[in-house]
Structures are given as structure tokens and as C-alpha cells.
Amino acid sequence: MLSSEPMTVPTVSGQPLGDEVDVRARPAAGWALLRSEISVLFRRKRTWAMLVALAAVPILIALAVRLTESNPRSNGGSGPAFLDEITHNGLFVAALGLTVCIPLFLPLTVGVVAGDTIAGEASAGTLRYLLIAPAGRLRLLVVKYIGAAVFSLAATLTVAAAGALIGAALFPIGPVTLLSGNTIGVGESLVRSLLIASFITISLLGLSAIGLFFSTLTDVPVGAMAATIVVSVVSQVLDNLPQLDWLHPWLFSNYWLSFGDLLRDPISWTSFGENALLQGAYFIIFGALAFGRFSTKDVLS
Amino acid sequence: MASMWKRWVPAVIAVGVVASVAITVPMVAEASATLPTKTPAQVIALVAGSRVSSFSGTVQQTSNLGLPSLPSTGPGSSSQVASTLALLTGTHSVRVYVDGPSRERAQVIDQLAERDVIRNGSSVWIYDSKANTAQHATLQGHASIMKRPGQSQPGQSQPGQSKPRQTKPEQSMTPSDIATALLAKLESSSTVTVGDQVTVAGRAAYDLVLTPKATDTLIGTVSIAVDSATGLPLGVDLTARGETTPAVSVEFASIDFSKPSASLFAFTPPSGAKVTQESTKKADTGAKPSTKSVTKPKATVSGTGWDAVVSVSNIPSLTKLQTSSEFGLLTTSVPGGHLFHTSLLNILFTTDGRVLVGSVSADRLQAVASAK
């Protein structure tokens, strides 16, 4: 990305003139920091509680449908998309789980992790120790962002995997019917599921950057988490108002439900590309804002 | 303190870069080479001489008819009338695949759903992913262009597709003969001009503008974008009288002139789908699905050209429509009946069971209704 240059140029051109030890030590410090960040993230009970709650969504839906299966559906096509299909094919539980999770549960958990990144360390009093280590504020910010992005991926994959497993356990599996009416084999359907998971992970990157920025503004992690979640809800509400259709292409939640384009035949890649560009723009703007705020911030705790 | 401000420089640059990219990229896409000037007759001849038989593309349909637009309630579904209304408001995409005169596929892209029309030779499938239904019909003889009621397929109804086919039986007529004949017909009712060069789907196109001569029609202009290289019409804009933005716009967002994959036109209904077979007679005559009613609808046309009014009586299931809850919300009560008003079209439901349709003012509809 050409436009990501403004963020990296100041550090790259600012640092490499130092001695060689410095150059070699710093990437190592970055990797160590990233490793420790991710291991801390996934050793927290809160992270696991959120992942378990996310996994429960498709499991509960599948159980509910399985237990009420004897009732013939009377309302023909109401309820979320894919709900009718899952009794024929368990693999649809994953798609249904993601459809249900993307408007609220996924932004909620991502908001918690992204909002906690800097503010959490500040409120725990550990931020200044992290900055005493030869890491630098930009590197800490990058590591924290990658941590939030890794959580987004883990959360999405958790929903997809839990859905696919419970679907395979409770319902027959077989060739998958695409939205276009064509069918694909089980193997290709798993590939499409992974594509959908990557689409949704990318969709959450903009929100993660917003959460990171909010997290640099305050020392109260709950405030940053709540602000991030509120922003995601506001964006979706605006996205549902037809009167504001000029604004819709600029909302980070605009493509959240467009992952269905990956379930067409042939696959429509337009929304995938547009979504990636949009999330990239949010990442650049809010990443740079977070850097501006964090690098000028007085770290007192 | 000065160094503190420098830390915000990346943020300022980032916002600037994103904003400038967002503004300049669409402008670059618009700019293209200047086309040689053509007369309306030459542009029509270009369309008539078009030899495009295979292409695939995405058609974007935008409607701004002045109808109320309701918030879509996320991934859930809505009532029948609301979803029909949704087709008349907002923006819709249709992916279109055409291979020769007899193989066509249109995919209406909805959020997490899709409606497909697939034609392969004489076999026509209609598939709806939301209802999970598939309808099959067989066309008899060398059927003309596929046209089904109740399905929006803007890409299929464009004149460019039918024209090359219509020319085939009459080999003696050259494209410019057809253009002259068509232009003479059009000019009796409209002023035909070639507007400024436009860019549609990234291609330079001529803009053929029809302005109705009739003063009491609601239609201001009809403009057709004609691809300068192939002669294929790439878009149609309908603008209401006195408006500047089109009320209805149907145009290609992207187009590719290579042959679409043959597998696209082979359709087997998925297991679990409700499959219905339509009798060949219905498909052949292209009659409305409501032919079983004893009293057939009777249509009379008063006036010609743009300000014609079509009056239909004896419509079956009209009372069902009129008693639905949305009917009252969408129509206004006027002397002699109920009026459904859009910026391009008025529909008058009279109290004695007639329906009058026309691109004319409500007053004229009422005048025609009371004249009978």
C-alpha cells in the first residue's frame, strides 16, 4: 500500500542510523514483545470466556433447530438467511453462526480486546514498564494492534469451526447449495468457509484500529471498550437508514454482511476488494491518530 | 513542544492521503479519450450494427422515484409488498451473462440471497435462494428474447440485445437503414440529440438523448449510453421533467466481452428446493400467470407516444391488492379513486375497478378516467 508509507517512514528513516547492535536488537525485541502479547492475550480467562461464548452461538442455534425440527416451518423464509438450510446440510450452521454474530457479538468481543490494548496496561500500571523495555511506543502500538487482529481471526474461526462441527454432529452433511442455486462439494465448501472467515476478519480490522485509538485516549479500559462497541452499533444503525445512502460506502460496517458474495457462483470478488480497501483506510487513519496520541501522551502509570 | 506536534504529522498525512485517493480515483476513472462527434443517426446505426453476442457484466439499477424508502431490517426477510417495493427503491445489482442468442443468465444480487434466471436454449429456470424454489419452463420454437413477468432483469430488456437478433431475418436492411427508419419514427414524438460523451463501466460512450415533444408527460429525458467501440448500449437513464438526477438509472458497472463459462448456463435445481414445472403453453405465449381467471383483463390505450394512458379493466386479484394494509399507505385518495404516484409514472385505481397507468399528471389520468 502506497498510502501506508506516512506511518512507517518516520520510524524507518529515524532509526536505522544507529549502531548495528541497535538494529539487530530491536526487531528481536519486537518479536519477543509480540510473542508475549499474544501469549498473555490467550492466557487470560476473559479471552477464553469470550471465545466460548462465541462458540456457544452456533451450538445453541443448531440445538434449538434440531430439537424443534419436527415442527414444519410455517412462515417460509422468515428469520435470518440460511436458517432453513441447516436441517438439510449441517455445514450451513457455520454461515448462520457468522451471520448472527457479525452484527453484535463479534464487534463486542473485538471492542473489548481492542479497547483494552493500551488503556488496560495503563490502568494496571504496567504501561511504563513496557515502555522502559527497548521497544518504543510505535512498536508497542503495532504489537498491540496485531494482538487485536489475531483475536479477530481467532474469534471468527471459533464461530466457523464450532458451527461446522456441531452441524456435522447434528445434521447430515453433503454437497452445499450456493446462493446461485449451484452445488459444490464438501471440500470446496470448507475452502469457502475459510474465505468467509478471512473476509470477516478483514471486516473487523477497521474496528480494531478505532478501538486502539480510543484506548490511547484514556486510562480507563472500560471506557475505551464501550466507546468502540457504541461506534460499531452507531455505524450499523446509520448503514440501515436509506436516507443516508451517500454515507454508506464510507461506513466501516458497510460490507459486514457482504460475505454472502463469496457464496455465489462465480464468486463476486468486488465486495472483498472494496471491503479490504475501506478497512485499510480506517487502519491508516486511526492507526496514525493512535500514533499521534500515544507518542505525545504523558505516561504516568 | 514543537517535536510533540511533529508526532501528529503522520495522522494529518494519513487523513490527507486517504481523502485525496478517495477523491482522485473516481475522477481518473471518468477521464478518457475524446470520441469523434456523431449524429444521432450514426449512433443508432452503431447500435444496429452491433455484433456483440457474448459478454458478462454487472448491471447497477438505481431508482429514485420519490417513493418512501424503508429501513431494511438486516438479514431478515420482509413482507411481499415491502420486498416488491424494495425493487423500486434504492440500488440493486444484477450480474448478467450472455453467450450467443439462446444462453443467458441473470443473477439479482440481494444481501445473503440471490434470484437467478437461467436460459439454456429452450429451457428456462428461475431460482430464488430465499424461498428455495425453482421454476422450470420450456420455450417452444425459436423463442424470442426471454422476458418473464415479475422478474427484474434490466440487463435483459435493453434494446441492444434484441436489435442484432431482429436484424438477422431481414438481411436486406443495413444498420444505417434501420437507424434512419427508427429515427424517423422517434422524431415524430421526440427530439433526438447526442449529448456529451459519458463513461460507463470504464468505457467511453455516446449519450443518445431523447426528449419527448409532448408537454404533459412526466418524463423529461431518456438518455441511452452507447459503447463507442462495440455499439452495445451500456446504460439507460430516465429523468423526470424538471429534475436533474435520473429517477431510474440502469447501467453496467463493469463489463467483459469474453465468452462466459458454459457451466454457468447449466442448471440443476439443488436438492431440497421446491421445483415447479410450468406448462409450455404459458411459457410460449408469455401470458401472465393469472390466465386461469375467467374474465380476461381488457386494456385500452388512449393517446399515442409519451403521454399515452393505458386503461385496464377486469383485473383479477385486484381487490386482494387493494385490501392489503400497504395499499393505503402507498396510495393517496383522490376524487374517483386512489392514486399511486411516482416521479415517472402515475397509477390511478378507480372506484369502479379500472386501473389507469401513464407517464402523465394525475389530472390527466382522472380526465381520461371520467371521459369513459
XYZ file of C-alpha atoms in Angstrom:
673
model
C 0.000 0.000 0.000
C 1.413 3.285 -1.066
C -0.598 5.193 1.465
C 0.810 3.324 4.445
C 4.153 4.998 3.882
C 3.498 8.021 6.045
C 3.276 5.754 9.054
C 6.423 3.746 8.543
C 8.684 6.395 7.061
C 9.327 8.392 10.233
C 10.478 5.371 12.195
C 12.430 3.615 9.489
C 14.266 6.753 8.492
C 14.578 7.881 12.087
C 16.197 4.792 13.491
C 18.490 2.921 11.125
C 21.375 5.376 11.506
C 22.123 3.939 14.933
C 24.752 1.275 15.529
C 24.303 -2.288 14.269
C 23.572 -3.752 17.681
C 20.627 -1.455 17.912
C 19.280 -2.514 14.540
C 19.548 -6.186 15.367
C 18.312 -5.966 18.904
C 15.202 -4.053 18.076
C 13.451 -6.487 15.712
C 14.200 -9.228 18.213
C 12.651 -7.125 20.936
C 9.622 -6.597 18.691
C 9.131 -10.315 18.093
C 9.566 -11.092 21.764
C 7.046 -8.414 22.631
C 4.575 -9.777 20.070
C 5.019 -13.310 21.347
C 4.483 -12.240 24.922
C 1.494 -10.081 23.959
C -0.237 -12.941 22.182
C 0.543 -15.460 24.886
C -0.738 -13.069 27.553
C -3.870 -12.470 25.478
C -4.629 -16.150 25.117
C -3.776 -16.977 28.726
C -6.392 -14.588 30.039
C -9.571 -16.167 31.294
C -11.531 -13.302 29.750
C -10.309 -14.152 26.239
C -11.339 -17.765 26.644
C -14.677 -16.801 28.123
C -15.391 -14.636 25.083
C -14.340 -17.380 22.654
C -16.512 -19.909 24.473
C -19.462 -17.505 24.380
C -18.939 -17.023 20.629
C -18.746 -20.779 20.069
C -21.981 -21.170 22.024
C -23.930 -19.102 19.476
C -23.897 -21.590 16.571
C -24.142 -24.508 19.026
C -27.278 -23.120 20.656
C -28.870 -22.343 17.289
C -28.115 -25.831 15.992
C -29.501 -27.459 19.135
C -32.628 -25.314 19.020
C -33.266 -26.187 15.377
C -32.552 -29.868 15.994
C -34.963 -30.046 18.927
C -37.784 -28.266 17.099
C -37.169 -29.929 13.763
C -40.445 -31.858 13.880
C -42.376 -28.608 13.523
C -42.696 -27.896 9.850
C -41.665 -24.360 9.134
C -44.805 -22.420 8.569
C -43.568 -18.931 7.884
C -41.476 -19.862 4.843
C -38.352 -17.746 4.766
C -38.561 -15.516 7.806
C -35.699 -15.435 10.262
C -32.093 -14.983 9.270
C -30.750 -16.321 5.999
C -29.525 -19.937 5.979
C -31.822 -20.934 8.881
C -33.919 -23.168 6.636
C -30.934 -24.784 5.021
C -29.234 -26.153 8.086
C -31.629 -29.061 8.557
C -30.625 -30.251 5.072
C -26.956 -29.530 5.492
C -25.014 -29.105 8.718
C -22.285 -27.080 7.016
C -24.664 -24.114 6.895
C -24.524 -23.806 10.686
C -21.134 -22.077 10.296
C -22.529 -19.497 7.862
C -25.610 -18.996 10.026
C -23.459 -18.577 13.149
C -21.360 -15.911 11.441
C -24.482 -14.132 10.169
C -25.851 -13.972 13.698
C -22.532 -12.991 15.307
C -21.342 -10.293 12.914
C -23.779 -7.509 13.892
C -23.201 -7.628 17.655
C -21.221 -10.445 19.258
C -18.067 -10.194 17.149
C -17.824 -6.364 17.410
C -18.496 -6.714 21.142
C -15.586 -9.072 21.748
C -13.265 -7.252 19.360
C -14.205 -3.985 21.085
C -13.252 -5.459 24.449
C -9.850 -6.631 23.215
C -9.039 -3.549 21.122
C -10.281 -1.124 23.766
C -8.177 -2.833 26.382
C -4.890 -2.683 24.439
C -3.273 0.486 25.813
C -5.798 1.593 28.412
C -5.669 -1.820 30.080
C -1.907 -1.602 30.551
C -2.261 1.970 31.767
C -4.882 1.104 34.357
C -2.904 -1.927 35.536
C 0.162 0.262 35.938
C 2.224 -1.858 33.551
C 2.406 0.572 30.649
C 5.530 2.378 31.850
C 7.393 -0.906 32.345
C 6.552 -1.884 28.780
C 7.959 1.446 27.635
C 11.120 1.122 29.712
C 11.955 -2.011 27.712
C 13.730 -1.083 24.480
C 10.548 -1.350 22.500
C 9.460 2.144 21.582
C 5.931 3.407 21.555
C 5.252 2.753 17.878
C 6.386 -0.841 18.211
C 4.217 -1.340 21.271
C 1.275 0.107 19.363
C 1.915 -2.184 16.371
C 2.241 -5.224 18.633
C -0.986 -4.341 20.424
C -2.806 -3.911 17.114
C -1.530 -7.244 15.810
C -2.754 -8.813 19.049
C -6.250 -7.409 18.443
C -6.162 -8.593 14.822
C -5.108 -12.089 15.899
C -8.021 -12.133 18.317
C -10.409 -11.112 15.491
C -9.160 -14.047 13.436
C -9.423 -16.430 16.392
C -12.952 -15.257 17.193
C -14.139 -15.655 13.588
C -12.543 -19.073 13.220
C -14.054 -20.149 16.545
C -17.577 -19.374 15.338
C -16.970 -21.033 11.951
C -15.333 -24.133 13.426
C -17.868 -24.562 16.217
C -20.659 -24.176 13.667
C -19.163 -26.686 11.243
C -18.518 -29.240 13.999
C -21.940 -29.017 15.655
C -23.570 -29.009 12.221
C -21.704 -32.144 11.219
C -22.678 -33.773 14.521
C -26.400 -32.983 14.416
C -27.317 -32.758 10.745
C -26.457 -34.586 7.558
C -23.625 -33.068 5.579
C -23.283 -33.170 1.851
C -22.904 -31.002 -1.220
C -23.562 -27.352 -0.359
C -26.085 -25.265 -2.290
C -24.761 -21.816 -3.118
C -26.940 -18.727 -3.256
C -26.953 -19.050 -7.054
C -28.578 -22.469 -6.812
C -25.496 -24.390 -7.879
C -23.976 -27.002 -5.614
C -20.353 -27.525 -4.600
C -18.654 -30.412 -2.827
C -17.785 -30.567 0.859
C -14.106 -29.814 0.220
C -14.797 -26.652 -1.743
C -17.369 -25.589 0.825
C -14.667 -25.713 3.515
C -12.465 -23.509 1.327
C -15.357 -21.064 1.011
C -15.840 -21.138 4.787
C -12.194 -20.149 5.250
C -12.647 -17.357 2.698
C -15.667 -16.104 4.638
C -13.692 -16.234 7.879
C -10.917 -14.173 6.298
C -13.485 -11.729 4.873
C -14.987 -11.193 8.326
C -11.572 -10.916 9.983
C -10.643 -8.206 7.478
C -14.011 -6.562 8.156
C -13.103 -6.249 11.828
C -9.669 -4.672 11.251
C -11.082 -1.165 10.893
C -12.968 -1.510 14.164
C -9.803 -2.810 15.840
C -7.927 0.317 14.722
C -10.708 2.520 16.096
C -10.570 0.604 19.387
C -6.785 1.029 19.528
C -7.164 4.775 19.054
C -9.824 5.042 21.774
C -7.575 3.003 24.027
C -4.798 5.567 23.739
C -7.187 8.344 24.786
C -7.972 7.085 28.254
C -6.596 5.173 31.201
C -9.976 3.564 31.845
C -10.212 0.426 29.682
C -13.977 0.055 30.126
C -14.457 3.497 28.611
C -12.477 2.615 25.501
C -14.272 -0.735 25.154
C -17.705 0.851 25.490
C -16.836 3.631 23.040
C -15.633 1.092 20.459
C -18.782 -1.007 20.770
C -21.017 2.062 20.612
C -19.257 3.192 17.431
C -19.867 -0.192 15.818
C -23.562 -0.071 16.702
C -23.945 3.531 15.514
C -22.241 2.653 12.231
C -24.669 -0.209 11.642
C -27.698 1.901 12.508
C -26.567 4.543 10.011
C -25.991 1.765 7.488
C -29.653 0.748 7.759
C -31.071 4.192 7.055
C -31.764 4.506 3.330
C -31.875 8.286 3.646
C -28.115 8.261 4.298
C -27.132 6.102 1.352
C -24.441 8.604 0.281
C -22.684 7.859 3.579
C -22.918 4.068 3.402
C -19.799 3.338 1.317
C -17.739 5.134 3.968
C -19.027 3.234 6.993
C -16.688 0.528 8.229
C -19.633 -1.809 8.830
C -20.977 -1.404 5.282
C -19.628 -4.713 3.971
C -20.074 -6.775 7.122
C -22.928 -8.823 5.650
C -21.494 -8.849 2.130
C -19.618 -12.065 2.851
C -22.552 -13.715 1.051
C -20.841 -12.640 -2.184
C -18.380 -15.460 -1.530
C -21.303 -17.912 -1.641
C -22.243 -17.068 -5.209
C -21.252 -18.823 -8.395
C -18.967 -17.442 -9.724
C -17.585 -15.734 -6.614
C -18.064 -11.970 -6.681
C -14.763 -10.509 -5.509
C -15.849 -6.883 -5.820
C -17.052 -6.511 -2.254
C -13.989 -8.377 -0.940
C -11.676 -5.858 -2.597
C -13.769 -2.827 -1.673
C -14.011 -4.025 1.912
C -10.245 -4.533 2.129
C -9.643 -1.005 0.773
C -12.139 0.506 3.198
C -10.712 -1.315 6.213
C -7.216 -0.316 5.058
C -8.288 3.329 5.018
C -9.690 3.050 8.559
C -6.495 1.308 9.659
C -4.316 4.066 8.202
C -6.336 6.935 9.649
C -6.979 5.548 13.113
C -3.539 3.925 13.309
C -1.933 7.299 12.573
C -4.249 9.032 15.046
C -3.386 6.442 17.690
C 0.312 7.012 16.992
C -0.135 10.777 17.250
C -1.931 10.460 20.541
C 0.190 7.714 22.063
C 3.555 9.183 21.149
C 2.646 12.543 22.690
C 0.931 11.079 25.720
C 2.361 11.522 29.231
C 2.587 8.022 30.590
C 2.128 8.384 34.327
C 1.146 4.894 35.281
C 6.821 21.341 22.348
C 7.472 21.620 18.627
C 8.580 17.982 18.476
C 5.340 16.946 20.146
C 3.358 18.414 17.277
C 5.508 16.513 14.799
C 4.110 13.266 16.172
C 0.726 14.217 14.806
C 2.150 14.707 11.295
C 1.548 11.053 10.286
C -2.078 11.391 11.344
C -2.539 14.510 9.231
C -0.761 12.912 6.265
C -2.813 9.724 6.617
C -6.084 11.621 6.550
C -4.838 13.694 3.604
C -3.684 10.672 1.611
C -6.907 8.731 2.171
C -9.038 11.743 1.324
C -7.090 12.563 -1.841
C -7.124 8.950 -3.029
C -10.862 8.756 -2.378
C -11.433 11.925 -4.388
C -9.000 11.450 -7.272
C -9.551 7.760 -8.106
C -13.147 8.251 -9.326
C -12.012 11.298 -11.320
C -9.264 9.342 -13.060
C -11.803 6.661 -13.946
C -14.008 9.280 -15.568
C -11.309 10.770 -17.790
C -10.932 9.155 -21.195
C -10.038 9.965 -24.786
C -12.332 12.250 -26.758
C -14.560 10.472 -29.237
C -15.233 11.716 -32.775
C -18.583 13.526 -32.982
C -21.505 11.571 -34.385
C -25.011 12.436 -35.421
C -27.966 10.680 -33.752
C -28.444 8.584 -36.910
C -24.830 7.446 -36.798
C -25.142 6.451 -33.139
C -28.320 4.477 -33.837
C -26.553 2.819 -36.773
C -23.732 1.940 -34.374
C -26.255 0.190 -32.123
C -27.965 -1.554 -35.023
C -24.632 -2.742 -36.390
C -23.505 -4.079 -33.038
C -22.227 -7.628 -33.319
C -21.729 -8.331 -29.614
C -23.082 -11.788 -28.891
C -21.231 -12.798 -25.710
C -20.460 -10.778 -22.631
C -20.688 -10.816 -18.882
C -21.080 -7.868 -16.597
C -22.674 -6.303 -13.570
C -25.660 -4.052 -14.074
C -26.435 -1.448 -11.447
C -30.005 -0.264 -11.129
C -30.736 2.872 -9.103
C -34.267 4.108 -8.551
C -35.193 7.446 -7.123
C -38.884 7.576 -7.852
C -39.903 9.584 -4.836
C -41.296 6.514 -3.089
C -40.841 6.090 0.667
C -37.744 4.026 1.375
C -37.980 1.906 4.484
C -35.031 0.690 6.534
C -34.122 -2.864 5.686
C -34.202 -4.848 8.883
C -30.866 -6.544 8.443
C -30.567 -10.122 7.272
C -34.201 -10.972 7.999
C -36.879 -11.015 5.362
C -39.858 -8.747 4.918
C -43.393 -8.927 3.638
C -44.220 -9.489 -0.018
C -45.324 -5.933 -0.714
C -42.335 -4.450 1.114
C -39.930 -6.577 -0.896
C -41.676 -5.632 -4.124
C -41.421 -2.001 -3.096
C -37.746 -2.536 -2.332
C -37.210 -3.315 -6.033
C -38.480 0.166 -6.868
C -36.272 1.984 -4.373
C -32.557 2.140 -3.743
C -29.806 0.385 -5.642
C -29.714 -3.154 -6.979
C -27.044 -5.142 -8.759
C -27.650 -7.773 -11.369
C -24.904 -9.925 -12.791
C -25.592 -10.739 -16.412
C -24.017 -13.463 -18.545
C -24.849 -13.766 -22.214
C -23.448 -16.315 -24.651
C -24.999 -16.130 -28.093
C -28.714 -15.651 -28.738
C -30.018 -18.521 -26.625
C -27.905 -18.767 -23.500
C -28.447 -16.127 -20.853
C -28.200 -15.893 -17.113
C -29.152 -13.031 -14.801
C -28.403 -13.024 -11.100
C -30.199 -10.452 -8.948
C -27.812 -9.860 -6.055
C -29.524 -9.423 -2.691
C -27.927 -9.366 0.723
C -27.263 -13.014 1.616
C -29.704 -14.063 -1.096
C -29.968 -14.252 -4.858
C -32.567 -14.670 -7.571
C -31.458 -16.315 -10.786
C -32.921 -16.611 -14.244
C -31.062 -19.094 -16.413
C -31.876 -19.756 -20.048
C -30.115 -22.508 -21.916
C -31.644 -22.975 -25.347
C -35.326 -23.683 -24.836
C -35.034 -24.432 -21.132
C -35.609 -21.626 -18.633
C -35.030 -21.903 -14.894
C -35.979 -19.343 -12.267
C -34.349 -19.901 -8.896
C -34.965 -17.964 -5.688
C -32.486 -18.705 -2.920
C -34.541 -17.129 -0.146
C -37.669 -19.153 -0.827
C -35.540 -22.061 -2.133
C -37.850 -22.534 -5.099
C -37.042 -23.391 -8.681
C -39.401 -22.943 -11.619
C -38.803 -24.583 -14.940
C -40.318 -23.710 -18.270
C -39.681 -24.872 -21.803
C -39.846 -22.425 -24.658
C -41.137 -23.694 -27.965
C -39.860 -22.914 -31.415
C -37.232 -20.250 -31.894
C -38.438 -18.236 -28.961
C -37.659 -14.587 -28.821
C -35.757 -12.873 -26.054
C -36.554 -14.191 -22.620
C -38.908 -11.920 -20.791
C -40.688 -13.036 -17.669
C -43.198 -11.131 -15.611
C -42.308 -10.352 -12.038
C -38.568 -10.533 -12.531
C -36.385 -7.505 -12.731
C -33.711 -8.102 -15.300
C -32.677 -4.749 -16.597
C -29.761 -6.214 -18.494
C -32.066 -8.402 -20.499
C -34.512 -5.769 -21.524
C -32.068 -3.418 -23.126
C -32.613 -2.685 -26.752
C -29.065 -3.643 -27.697
C -29.660 -7.309 -27.150
C -32.786 -7.586 -29.151
C -31.731 -5.409 -32.019
C -28.945 -7.510 -33.528
C -31.233 -10.514 -33.402
C -34.101 -8.705 -35.023
C -31.904 -7.676 -37.881
C -30.934 -11.208 -38.761
C -34.091 -12.248 -40.653
C -34.065 -9.057 -42.674
C -30.671 -9.261 -44.270
C -31.503 -6.612 -46.808
C -31.628 -3.880 -44.200
C -28.289 -2.384 -43.291
C -27.710 -0.889 -39.862
C -27.947 2.623 -41.238
C -31.282 1.798 -42.964
C -32.652 0.616 -39.658
C -31.254 3.696 -37.953
C -32.903 6.034 -40.437
C -36.234 4.241 -40.167
C -36.088 4.165 -36.371
C -35.019 7.780 -36.142
C -37.887 8.886 -38.390
C -40.289 7.058 -36.093
C -38.736 8.533 -32.947
C -38.638 12.062 -34.290
C -42.381 12.234 -34.660
C -42.663 12.242 -30.883
C -39.249 13.224 -29.547
C -36.224 15.365 -30.153
C -33.179 13.128 -30.600
C -29.740 14.522 -29.841
C -26.302 13.224 -28.949
C -25.209 14.587 -25.596
C -21.772 14.907 -24.058
C -19.522 11.888 -24.081
C -20.011 9.726 -20.981
C -18.032 6.980 -19.293
C -19.927 3.832 -18.359
C -18.200 0.774 -16.891
C -14.879 2.457 -17.688
C -15.701 2.676 -21.404
C -16.150 5.799 -23.480
C -19.744 6.008 -24.682
C -22.029 8.203 -26.768
C -25.052 9.572 -24.973
C -28.185 9.406 -27.103
C -30.780 11.709 -25.566
C -34.496 11.522 -26.338
C -36.562 14.483 -25.193
C -40.334 13.998 -25.510
C -42.130 16.654 -27.558
C -45.321 16.090 -25.563
C -45.527 18.627 -22.774
C -47.852 16.782 -20.423
C -45.685 13.713 -19.872
C -43.752 13.275 -16.628
C -40.654 12.065 -18.469
C -38.070 14.770 -19.013
C -35.380 12.887 -20.918
C -34.373 9.366 -21.766
C -30.656 9.008 -22.292
C -29.013 5.885 -23.635
C -25.256 5.382 -23.294
C -23.886 3.576 -26.357
C -20.455 1.983 -26.181
C -18.260 3.712 -28.760
C -16.261 0.578 -29.564
C -18.920 -2.127 -29.816
C -22.229 -0.262 -30.191
C -23.700 -2.103 -27.217
C -25.995 0.094 -25.111
C -24.327 0.274 -21.712
C -26.941 2.178 -19.771
C -30.305 3.908 -19.758
C -31.223 6.888 -17.597
C -34.798 8.120 -17.180
C -35.064 11.633 -15.838
C -38.323 13.161 -14.708
C -39.373 16.525 -16.081
C -37.724 19.337 -14.166
C -35.259 17.048 -12.384
C -31.505 16.846 -12.898
C -30.720 13.464 -11.355
C -32.194 10.384 -13.066
C -35.274 8.828 -11.479
C -34.293 5.447 -12.846
C -30.807 4.539 -13.929
C -29.785 1.160 -15.278
C -26.188 0.826 -16.347
C -23.272 -1.545 -16.434
C -20.879 -1.114 -13.538
C -18.451 -3.452 -15.259
C -18.500 -5.423 -18.485
C -16.310 -8.072 -20.025
C -16.723 -9.098 -23.661
C -15.173 -12.544 -23.324
C -17.303 -15.665 -23.595
C -18.738 -16.717 -20.216
C -18.060 -20.227 -18.978
C -20.531 -22.794 -20.343
C -21.119 -24.242 -16.872
C -22.941 -21.045 -15.915
C -25.852 -21.929 -18.168
C -26.262 -25.491 -16.941
C -28.651 -25.527 -14.010
C -29.799 -28.421 -11.887
C -32.128 -27.477 -9.051
C -30.459 -28.169 -5.710
C -31.820 -30.984 -3.583
C -34.381 -29.682 -1.114
C -35.594 -26.953 -3.446
C -39.280 -26.825 -4.330
C -39.402 -27.413 -8.076
C -42.411 -26.458 -10.166
C -42.880 -27.098 -13.865
C -44.705 -24.532 -15.906
C -46.816 -25.717 -18.799
C -45.271 -24.995 -22.154
C -48.290 -23.093 -23.411
C -47.929 -20.392 -20.830
C -44.232 -20.062 -21.415
C -44.766 -19.935 -25.157
C -47.315 -17.168 -25.244
C -45.645 -15.321 -22.424
C -49.029 -14.728 -20.824
C -49.434 -13.562 -17.283
C -49.586 -16.260 -14.600
C -53.166 -15.292 -13.875
C -54.681 -16.759 -17.058
C -56.915 -19.171 -15.188
C -59.332 -16.396 -14.308
C -62.475 -16.436 -16.400
C -62.732 -12.724 -17.072
C -59.703 -11.622 -19.005
C -58.197 -8.205 -18.365
C -59.142 -5.735 -21.068
C -56.763 -2.928 -21.946
C -57.458 0.203 -23.930
C -54.949 2.859 -24.860
C -55.864 6.490 -25.232
C -53.369 8.796 -26.858
C -50.096 7.885 -28.526
C -46.460 8.464 -27.728
C -45.169 9.628 -24.399
C -48.457 10.851 -22.956
C -50.474 7.715 -23.739
C -52.688 6.384 -20.959
C -53.369 2.680 -20.631
C -56.648 1.756 -19.025
C -57.122 -1.813 -17.820
C -60.364 -3.244 -16.505
C -61.356 -6.660 -15.114
C -58.088 -7.305 -13.351
C -58.265 -10.445 -11.237
C -56.922 -10.318 -7.667
C -57.111 -6.525 -7.724
C -59.333 -6.455 -4.674
C -56.765 -8.550 -2.826
C -54.175 -5.904 -3.538
C -56.492 -3.084 -2.622
C -57.400 -4.584 0.716
C -53.780 -5.150 1.757
C -52.552 -2.891 4.522
C -49.732 -1.383 2.465
C -52.106 -0.242 -0.286
C -53.495 2.503 1.910
C -50.024 3.663 2.866
C -48.695 3.837 -0.665
C -51.621 5.471 -2.399
C -53.386 8.727 -1.815
C -57.108 9.165 -2.025
C -58.161 11.366 -4.956
C -61.585 12.087 -6.445
C -62.653 8.943 -8.280
C -60.191 6.510 -6.734
C -56.721 6.002 -5.291
C -53.514 7.326 -6.819
C -50.087 5.698 -6.711
C -47.643 8.438 -7.551
C -44.008 8.233 -8.599
C -41.925 10.856 -10.314
C -42.108 8.993 -13.656
C -45.425 7.187 -13.545
C -48.885 7.649 -12.092
C -51.294 4.798 -11.487
C -54.932 5.516 -10.757
C -57.108 2.809 -9.195
C -60.638 3.953 -9.891
C -63.526 3.102 -7.609
C -65.237 1.149 -10.441
C -62.314 -1.316 -10.658
C -60.283 0.102 -13.511
C -56.555 0.800 -13.381
C -55.140 3.670 -15.429
C -51.418 3.884 -15.984
C -49.467 6.622 -17.674
C -46.408 8.830 -17.536
C -48.716 11.785 -17.198
C -50.026 14.019 -14.467
C -52.708 12.780 -12.082
C -55.145 15.326 -13.523
C -54.890 13.839 -16.979
C -55.380 10.315 -15.623
C -58.515 11.489 -13.844
C -59.729 13.234 -17.011
C -59.256 10.037 -19.040
C -60.963 8.013 -16.309
C -64.022 10.251 -16.207
C -64.270 10.520 -20.010
C -65.227 6.858 -20.248
